[in-house]
PDB file of C-alpha atoms in Angstrom:
ATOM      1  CA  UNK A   1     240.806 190.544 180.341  1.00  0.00           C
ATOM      2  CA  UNK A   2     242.360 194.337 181.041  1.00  0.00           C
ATOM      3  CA  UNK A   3     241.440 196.356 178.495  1.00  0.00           C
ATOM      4  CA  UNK A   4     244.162 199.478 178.554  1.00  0.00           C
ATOM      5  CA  UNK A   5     243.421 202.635 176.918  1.00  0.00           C
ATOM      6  CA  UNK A   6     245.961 204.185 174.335  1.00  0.00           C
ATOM      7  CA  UNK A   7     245.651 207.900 174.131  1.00  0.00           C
ATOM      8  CA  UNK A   8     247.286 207.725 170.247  1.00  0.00           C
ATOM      9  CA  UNK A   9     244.658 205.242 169.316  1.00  0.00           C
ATOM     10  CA  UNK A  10     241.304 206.022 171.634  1.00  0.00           C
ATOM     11  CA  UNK A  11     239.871 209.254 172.225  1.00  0.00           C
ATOM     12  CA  UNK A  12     239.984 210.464 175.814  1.00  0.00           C
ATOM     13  CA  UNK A  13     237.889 213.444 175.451  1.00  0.00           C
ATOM     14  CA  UNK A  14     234.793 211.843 175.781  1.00  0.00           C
ATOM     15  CA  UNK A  15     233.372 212.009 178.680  1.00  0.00           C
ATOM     16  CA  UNK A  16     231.206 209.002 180.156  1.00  0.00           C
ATOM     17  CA  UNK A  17     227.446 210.623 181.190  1.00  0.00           C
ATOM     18  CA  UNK A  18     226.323 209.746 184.578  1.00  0.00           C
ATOM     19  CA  UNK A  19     223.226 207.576 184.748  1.00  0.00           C
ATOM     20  CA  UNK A  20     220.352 209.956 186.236  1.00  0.00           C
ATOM     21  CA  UNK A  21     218.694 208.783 189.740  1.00  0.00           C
ATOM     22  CA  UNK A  22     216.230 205.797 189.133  1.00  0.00           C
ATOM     23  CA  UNK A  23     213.205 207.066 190.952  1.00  0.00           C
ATOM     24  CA  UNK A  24     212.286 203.718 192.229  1.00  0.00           C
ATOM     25  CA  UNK A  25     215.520 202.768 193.921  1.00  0.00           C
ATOM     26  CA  UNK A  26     215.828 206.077 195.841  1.00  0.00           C
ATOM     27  CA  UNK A  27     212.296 205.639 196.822  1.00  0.00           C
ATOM     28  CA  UNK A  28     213.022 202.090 198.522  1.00  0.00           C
ATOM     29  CA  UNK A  29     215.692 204.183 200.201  1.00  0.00           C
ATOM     30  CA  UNK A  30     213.463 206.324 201.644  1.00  0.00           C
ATOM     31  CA  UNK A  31     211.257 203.471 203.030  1.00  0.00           C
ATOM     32  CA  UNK A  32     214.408 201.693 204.314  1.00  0.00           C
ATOM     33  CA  UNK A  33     215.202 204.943 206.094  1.00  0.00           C
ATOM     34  CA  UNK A  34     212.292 205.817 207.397  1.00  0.00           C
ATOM     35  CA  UNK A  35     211.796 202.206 209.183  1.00  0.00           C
ATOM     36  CA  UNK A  36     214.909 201.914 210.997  1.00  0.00           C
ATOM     37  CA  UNK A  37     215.320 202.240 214.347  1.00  0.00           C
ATOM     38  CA  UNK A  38     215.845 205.717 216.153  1.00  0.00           C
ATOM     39  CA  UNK A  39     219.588 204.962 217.760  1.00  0.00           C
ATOM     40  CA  UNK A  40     220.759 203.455 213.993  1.00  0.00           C
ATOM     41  CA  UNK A  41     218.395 206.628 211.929  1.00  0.00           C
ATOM     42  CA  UNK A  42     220.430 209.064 213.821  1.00  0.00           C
ATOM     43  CA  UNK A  43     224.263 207.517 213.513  1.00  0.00           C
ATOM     44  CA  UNK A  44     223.104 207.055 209.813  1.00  0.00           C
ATOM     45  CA  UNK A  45     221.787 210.779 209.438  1.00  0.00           C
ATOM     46  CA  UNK A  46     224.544 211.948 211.806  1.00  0.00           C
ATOM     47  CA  UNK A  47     227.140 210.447 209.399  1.00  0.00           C
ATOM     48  CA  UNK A  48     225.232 211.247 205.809  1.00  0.00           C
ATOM     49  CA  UNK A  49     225.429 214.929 207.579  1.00  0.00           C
ATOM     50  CA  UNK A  50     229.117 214.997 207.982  1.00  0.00           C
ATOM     51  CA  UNK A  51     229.700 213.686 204.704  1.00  0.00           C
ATOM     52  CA  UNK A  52     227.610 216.542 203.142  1.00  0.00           C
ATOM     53  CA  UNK A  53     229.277 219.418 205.486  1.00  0.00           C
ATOM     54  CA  UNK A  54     232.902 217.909 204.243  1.00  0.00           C
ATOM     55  CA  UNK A  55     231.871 218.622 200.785  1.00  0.00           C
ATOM     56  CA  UNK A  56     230.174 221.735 201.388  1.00  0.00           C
ATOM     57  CA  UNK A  57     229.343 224.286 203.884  1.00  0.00           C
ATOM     58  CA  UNK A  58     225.898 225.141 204.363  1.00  0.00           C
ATOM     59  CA  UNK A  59     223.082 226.768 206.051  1.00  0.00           C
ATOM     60  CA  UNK A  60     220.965 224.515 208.750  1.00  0.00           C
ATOM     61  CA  UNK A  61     217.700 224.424 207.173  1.00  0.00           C
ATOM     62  CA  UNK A  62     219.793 223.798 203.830  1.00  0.00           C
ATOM     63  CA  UNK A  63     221.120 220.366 205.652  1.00  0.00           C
ATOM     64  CA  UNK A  64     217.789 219.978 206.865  1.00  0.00           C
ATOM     65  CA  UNK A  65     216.319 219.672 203.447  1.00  0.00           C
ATOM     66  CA  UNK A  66     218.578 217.517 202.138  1.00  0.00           C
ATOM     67  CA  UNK A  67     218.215 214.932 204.876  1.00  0.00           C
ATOM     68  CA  UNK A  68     214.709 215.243 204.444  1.00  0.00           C
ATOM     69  CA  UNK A  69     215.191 213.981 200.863  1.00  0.00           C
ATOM     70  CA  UNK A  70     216.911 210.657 202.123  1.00  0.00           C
ATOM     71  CA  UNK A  71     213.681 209.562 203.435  1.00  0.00           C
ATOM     72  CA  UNK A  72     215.440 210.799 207.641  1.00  0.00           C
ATOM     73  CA  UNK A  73     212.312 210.959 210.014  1.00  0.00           C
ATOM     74  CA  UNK A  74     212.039 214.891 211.558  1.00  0.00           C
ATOM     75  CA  UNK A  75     212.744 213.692 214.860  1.00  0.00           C
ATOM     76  CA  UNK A  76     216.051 211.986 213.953  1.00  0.00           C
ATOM     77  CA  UNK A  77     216.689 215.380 211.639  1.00  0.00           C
ATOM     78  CA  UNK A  78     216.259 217.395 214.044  1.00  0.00           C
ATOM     79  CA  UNK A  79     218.998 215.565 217.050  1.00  0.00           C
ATOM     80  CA  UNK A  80     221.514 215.523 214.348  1.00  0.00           C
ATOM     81  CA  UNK A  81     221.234 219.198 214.084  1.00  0.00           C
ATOM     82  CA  UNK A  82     221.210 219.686 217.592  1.00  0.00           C
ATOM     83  CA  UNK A  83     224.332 217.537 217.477  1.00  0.00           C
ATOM     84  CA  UNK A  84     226.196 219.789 214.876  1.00  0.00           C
ATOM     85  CA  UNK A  85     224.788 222.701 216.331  1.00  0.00           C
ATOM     86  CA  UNK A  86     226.068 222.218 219.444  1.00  0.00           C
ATOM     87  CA  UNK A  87     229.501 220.973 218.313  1.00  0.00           C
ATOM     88  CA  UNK A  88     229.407 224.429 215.894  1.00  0.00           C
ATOM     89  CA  UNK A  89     229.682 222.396 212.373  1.00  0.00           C
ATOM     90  CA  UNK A  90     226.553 224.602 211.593  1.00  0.00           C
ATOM     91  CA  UNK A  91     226.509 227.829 212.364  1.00  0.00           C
ATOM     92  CA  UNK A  92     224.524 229.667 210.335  1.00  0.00           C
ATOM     93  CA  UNK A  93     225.132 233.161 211.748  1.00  0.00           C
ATOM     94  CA  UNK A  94     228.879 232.523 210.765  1.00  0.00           C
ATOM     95  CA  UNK A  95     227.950 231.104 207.204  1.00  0.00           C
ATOM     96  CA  UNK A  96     225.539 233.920 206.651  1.00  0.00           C
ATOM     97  CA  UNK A  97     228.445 236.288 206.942  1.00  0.00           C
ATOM     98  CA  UNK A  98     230.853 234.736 204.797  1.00  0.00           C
ATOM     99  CA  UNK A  99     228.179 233.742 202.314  1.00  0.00           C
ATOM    100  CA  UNK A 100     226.499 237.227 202.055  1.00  0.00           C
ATOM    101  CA  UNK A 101     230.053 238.808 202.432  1.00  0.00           C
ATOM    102  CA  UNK A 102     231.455 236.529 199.110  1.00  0.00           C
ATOM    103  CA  UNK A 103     228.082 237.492 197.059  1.00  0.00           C
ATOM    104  CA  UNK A 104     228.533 241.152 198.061  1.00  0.00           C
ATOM    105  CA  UNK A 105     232.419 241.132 197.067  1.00  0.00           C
ATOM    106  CA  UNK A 106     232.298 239.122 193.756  1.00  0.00           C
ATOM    107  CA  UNK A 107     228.773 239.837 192.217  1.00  0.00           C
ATOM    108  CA  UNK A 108     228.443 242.861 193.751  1.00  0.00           C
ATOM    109  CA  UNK A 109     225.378 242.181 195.021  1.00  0.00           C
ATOM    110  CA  UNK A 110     222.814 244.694 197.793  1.00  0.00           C
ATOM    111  CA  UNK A 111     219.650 245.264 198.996  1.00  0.00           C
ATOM    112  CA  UNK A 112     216.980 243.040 197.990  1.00  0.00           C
ATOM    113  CA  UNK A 113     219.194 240.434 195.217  1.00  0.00           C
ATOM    114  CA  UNK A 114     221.113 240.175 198.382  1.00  0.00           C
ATOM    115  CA  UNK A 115     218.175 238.555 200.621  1.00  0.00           C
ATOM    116  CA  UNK A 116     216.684 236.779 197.420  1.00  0.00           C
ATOM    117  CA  UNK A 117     220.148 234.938 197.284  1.00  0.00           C
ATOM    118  CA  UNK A 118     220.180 234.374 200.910  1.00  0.00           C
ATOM    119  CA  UNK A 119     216.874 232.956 200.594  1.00  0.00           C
ATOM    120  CA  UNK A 120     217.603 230.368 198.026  1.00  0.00           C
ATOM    121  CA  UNK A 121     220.763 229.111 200.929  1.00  0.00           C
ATOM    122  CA  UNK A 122     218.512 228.727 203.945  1.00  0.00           C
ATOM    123  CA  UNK A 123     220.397 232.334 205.681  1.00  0.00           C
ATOM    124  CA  UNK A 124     217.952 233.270 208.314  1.00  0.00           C
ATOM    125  CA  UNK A 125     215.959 236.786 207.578  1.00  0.00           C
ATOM    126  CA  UNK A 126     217.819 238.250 210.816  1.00  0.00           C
ATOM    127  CA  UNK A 127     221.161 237.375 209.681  1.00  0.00           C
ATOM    128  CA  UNK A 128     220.771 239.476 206.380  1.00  0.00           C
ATOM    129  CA  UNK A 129     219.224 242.076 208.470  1.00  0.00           C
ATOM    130  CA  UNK A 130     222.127 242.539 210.315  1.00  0.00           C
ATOM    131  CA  UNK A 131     225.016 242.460 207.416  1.00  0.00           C
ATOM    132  CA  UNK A 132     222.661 244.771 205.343  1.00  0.00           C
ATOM    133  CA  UNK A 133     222.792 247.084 208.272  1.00  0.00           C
ATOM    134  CA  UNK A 134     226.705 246.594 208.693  1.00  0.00           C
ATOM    135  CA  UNK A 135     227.510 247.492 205.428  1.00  0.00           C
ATOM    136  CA  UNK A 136     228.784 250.841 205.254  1.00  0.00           C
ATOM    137  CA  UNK A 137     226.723 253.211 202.740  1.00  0.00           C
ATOM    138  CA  UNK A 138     230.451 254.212 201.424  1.00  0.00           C
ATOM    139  CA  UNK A 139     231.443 250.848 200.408  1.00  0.00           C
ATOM    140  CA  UNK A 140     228.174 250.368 198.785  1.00  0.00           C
ATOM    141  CA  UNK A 141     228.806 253.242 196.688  1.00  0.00           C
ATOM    142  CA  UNK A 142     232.368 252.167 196.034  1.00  0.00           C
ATOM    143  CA  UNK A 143     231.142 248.261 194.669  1.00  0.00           C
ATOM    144  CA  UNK A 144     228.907 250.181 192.682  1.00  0.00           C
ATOM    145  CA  UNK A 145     231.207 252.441 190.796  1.00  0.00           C
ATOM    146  CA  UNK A 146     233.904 249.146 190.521  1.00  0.00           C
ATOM    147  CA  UNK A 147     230.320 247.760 188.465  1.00  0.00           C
ATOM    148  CA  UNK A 148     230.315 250.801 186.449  1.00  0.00           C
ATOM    149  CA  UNK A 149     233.843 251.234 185.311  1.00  0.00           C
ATOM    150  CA  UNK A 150     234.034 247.739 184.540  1.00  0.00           C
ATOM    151  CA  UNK A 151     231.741 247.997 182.113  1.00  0.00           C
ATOM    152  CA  UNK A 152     232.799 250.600 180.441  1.00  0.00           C
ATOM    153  CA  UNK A 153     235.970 249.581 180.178  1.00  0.00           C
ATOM    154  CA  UNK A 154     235.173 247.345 177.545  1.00  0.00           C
ATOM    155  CA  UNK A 155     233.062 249.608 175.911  1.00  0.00           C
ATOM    156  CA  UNK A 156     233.430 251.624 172.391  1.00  0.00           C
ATOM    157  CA  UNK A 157     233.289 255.740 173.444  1.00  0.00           C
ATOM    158  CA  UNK A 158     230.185 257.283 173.086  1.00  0.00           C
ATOM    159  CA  UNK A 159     228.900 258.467 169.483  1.00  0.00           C
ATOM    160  CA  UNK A 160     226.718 261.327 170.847  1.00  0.00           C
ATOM    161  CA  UNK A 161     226.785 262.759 174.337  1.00  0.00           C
ATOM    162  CA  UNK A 162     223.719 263.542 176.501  1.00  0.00           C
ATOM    163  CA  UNK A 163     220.858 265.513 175.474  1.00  0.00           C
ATOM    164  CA  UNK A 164     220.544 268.903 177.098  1.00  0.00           C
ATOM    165  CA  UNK A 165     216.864 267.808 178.022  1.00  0.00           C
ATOM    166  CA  UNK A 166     217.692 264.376 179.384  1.00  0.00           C
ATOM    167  CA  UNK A 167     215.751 263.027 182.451  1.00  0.00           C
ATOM    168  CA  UNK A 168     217.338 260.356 185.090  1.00  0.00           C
ATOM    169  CA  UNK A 169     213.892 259.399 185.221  1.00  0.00           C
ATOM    170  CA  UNK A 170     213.916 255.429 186.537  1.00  0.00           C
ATOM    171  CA  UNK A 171     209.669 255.216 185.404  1.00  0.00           C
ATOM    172  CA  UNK A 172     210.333 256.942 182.132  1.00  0.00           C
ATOM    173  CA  UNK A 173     212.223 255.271 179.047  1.00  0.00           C
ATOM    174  CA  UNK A 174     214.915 257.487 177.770  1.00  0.00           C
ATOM    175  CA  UNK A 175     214.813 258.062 174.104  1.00  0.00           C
ATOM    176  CA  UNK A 176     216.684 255.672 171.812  1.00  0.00           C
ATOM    177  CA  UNK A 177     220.420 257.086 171.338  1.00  0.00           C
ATOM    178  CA  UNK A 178     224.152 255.815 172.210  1.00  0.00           C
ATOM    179  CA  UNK A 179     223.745 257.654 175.659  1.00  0.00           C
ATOM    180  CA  UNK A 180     220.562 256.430 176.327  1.00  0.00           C
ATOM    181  CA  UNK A 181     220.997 253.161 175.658  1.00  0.00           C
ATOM    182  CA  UNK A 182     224.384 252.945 177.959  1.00  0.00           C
ATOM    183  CA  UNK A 183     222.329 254.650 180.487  1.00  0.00           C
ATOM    184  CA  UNK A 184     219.404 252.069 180.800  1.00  0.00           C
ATOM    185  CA  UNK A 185     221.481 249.188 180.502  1.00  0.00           C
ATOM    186  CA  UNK A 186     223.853 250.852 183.639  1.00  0.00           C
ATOM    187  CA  UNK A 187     221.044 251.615 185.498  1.00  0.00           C
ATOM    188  CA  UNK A 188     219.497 248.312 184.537  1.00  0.00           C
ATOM    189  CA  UNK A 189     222.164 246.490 186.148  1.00  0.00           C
ATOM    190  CA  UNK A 190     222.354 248.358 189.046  1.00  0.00           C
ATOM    191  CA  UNK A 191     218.297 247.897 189.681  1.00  0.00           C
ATOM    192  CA  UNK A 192     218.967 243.983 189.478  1.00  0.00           C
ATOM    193  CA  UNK A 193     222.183 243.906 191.826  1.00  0.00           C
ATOM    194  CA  UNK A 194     219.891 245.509 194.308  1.00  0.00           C
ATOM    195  CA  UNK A 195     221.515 248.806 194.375  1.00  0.00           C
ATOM    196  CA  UNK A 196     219.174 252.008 195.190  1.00  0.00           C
ATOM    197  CA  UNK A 197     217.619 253.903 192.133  1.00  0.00           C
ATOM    198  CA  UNK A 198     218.308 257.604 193.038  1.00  0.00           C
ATOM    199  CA  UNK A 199     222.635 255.637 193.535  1.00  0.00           C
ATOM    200  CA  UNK A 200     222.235 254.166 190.054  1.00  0.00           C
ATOM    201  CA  UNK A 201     221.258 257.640 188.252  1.00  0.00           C
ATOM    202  CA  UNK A 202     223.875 259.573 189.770  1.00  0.00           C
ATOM    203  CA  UNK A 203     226.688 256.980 188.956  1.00  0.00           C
ATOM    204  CA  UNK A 204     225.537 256.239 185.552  1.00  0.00           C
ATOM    205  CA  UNK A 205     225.195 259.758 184.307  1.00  0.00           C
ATOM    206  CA  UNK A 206     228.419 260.738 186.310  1.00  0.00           C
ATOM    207  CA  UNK A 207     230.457 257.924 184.596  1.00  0.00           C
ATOM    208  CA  UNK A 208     228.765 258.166 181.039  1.00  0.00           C
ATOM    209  CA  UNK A 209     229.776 262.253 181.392  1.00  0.00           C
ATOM    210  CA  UNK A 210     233.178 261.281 181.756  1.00  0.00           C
ATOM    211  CA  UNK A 211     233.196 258.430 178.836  1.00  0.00           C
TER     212      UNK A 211
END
């Protein structure tokens, strides 16, 4: 029998959990993989990889991984890849860029959170090297004054401005006032978007002079 579902009488906001992985089943998965042949391992890894690249784009050892957690032998891994490769459905110079480029644009993100996020994608060391080094020092200085303003344009003004005696000293915690507290969290937020200490000082205290 069809049960239908009334929206008046039944309530449609619930929304059904999905069962979590059962351990054992993916494990007899990874046997079954593992044991097949190397022709049928590779049309099977070739195909879970397109699958995975429809739904995503991603880095090569990223793909690589996740094959690698289907129970795929490294042999059969690594002709897919070749296959891709060659074919350029992974590139990961091209990702690199767009991925590093996206990061940089909406998080504002430099510097060292830049590579740590890289890292975390599979992006090859070289291919941050080079956007790092293709990003203009002027633009950098530009994001970071966008992450400035925006901040304290939802802010209340200051109460107090800044003490004549006040140090922009990154290693030394600046006393406990209105000013000083906008300028660690500033800096603070600069440090973690990767964005140079001696940058982060002269924007903050620039910007908080103004506010």
């Amino acid at each position: 029998m069809v049960k239908y579902i009334d929206p008046q009488f039944e309530d449609t906001s619930i929304v059904r959990k999905r069962r979590p992985p059962d351990p054992k089943r993916r494990e007899v998965r990874r046997e079954r993989m593992a044991n097949l042949g190397f022709p049928e391992a590779v049309e099977r890894a070739h195909e879970d990889a397109l699958n995975r690249l429809d739904r995503a784009d991603m880095s090569t050892a990223t793909l690589r991984r996740k094959l690698q957690g289907v129970g795929y032998r490294d042999e059969v891994i690594s002709e897919v890849l070749q296959r891709l490769t060659r074919v350029g459905l992974i590139d990961d110079e091209a990702y690199g860029q767009r991925f590093l480029r996206s990061r940089f644009n909406e998080r504002g993100l430099v510097g060292v959170a830049l590579q740590q996020q890289a890292r975390l994608k599979g992006i090859p060391d070289e291919v941050v090297a080079h956007f790092l080094a293709e990003l203009d020092s002027g633009e950098v200085e530009q994001r970071a004054r966008r992450l400035v303003s925006g901040w304290l344009r939802g802010s209340r003004p200051l109460n107090d401005p800044a003490p004549d005696d006040f140090e922009c000293d990154p290693e030394k915690p600046p006393p406990d006032g209105d000013y000083e507290r906008r300028y660690r969290k500033l800096t603070n937020m600069l440090y973690r978007r990767g964005y140079p200490s001696s940058l982060a000082a002269t924007l903050v205290r620039e910007y908080l002079g103004e506010h």
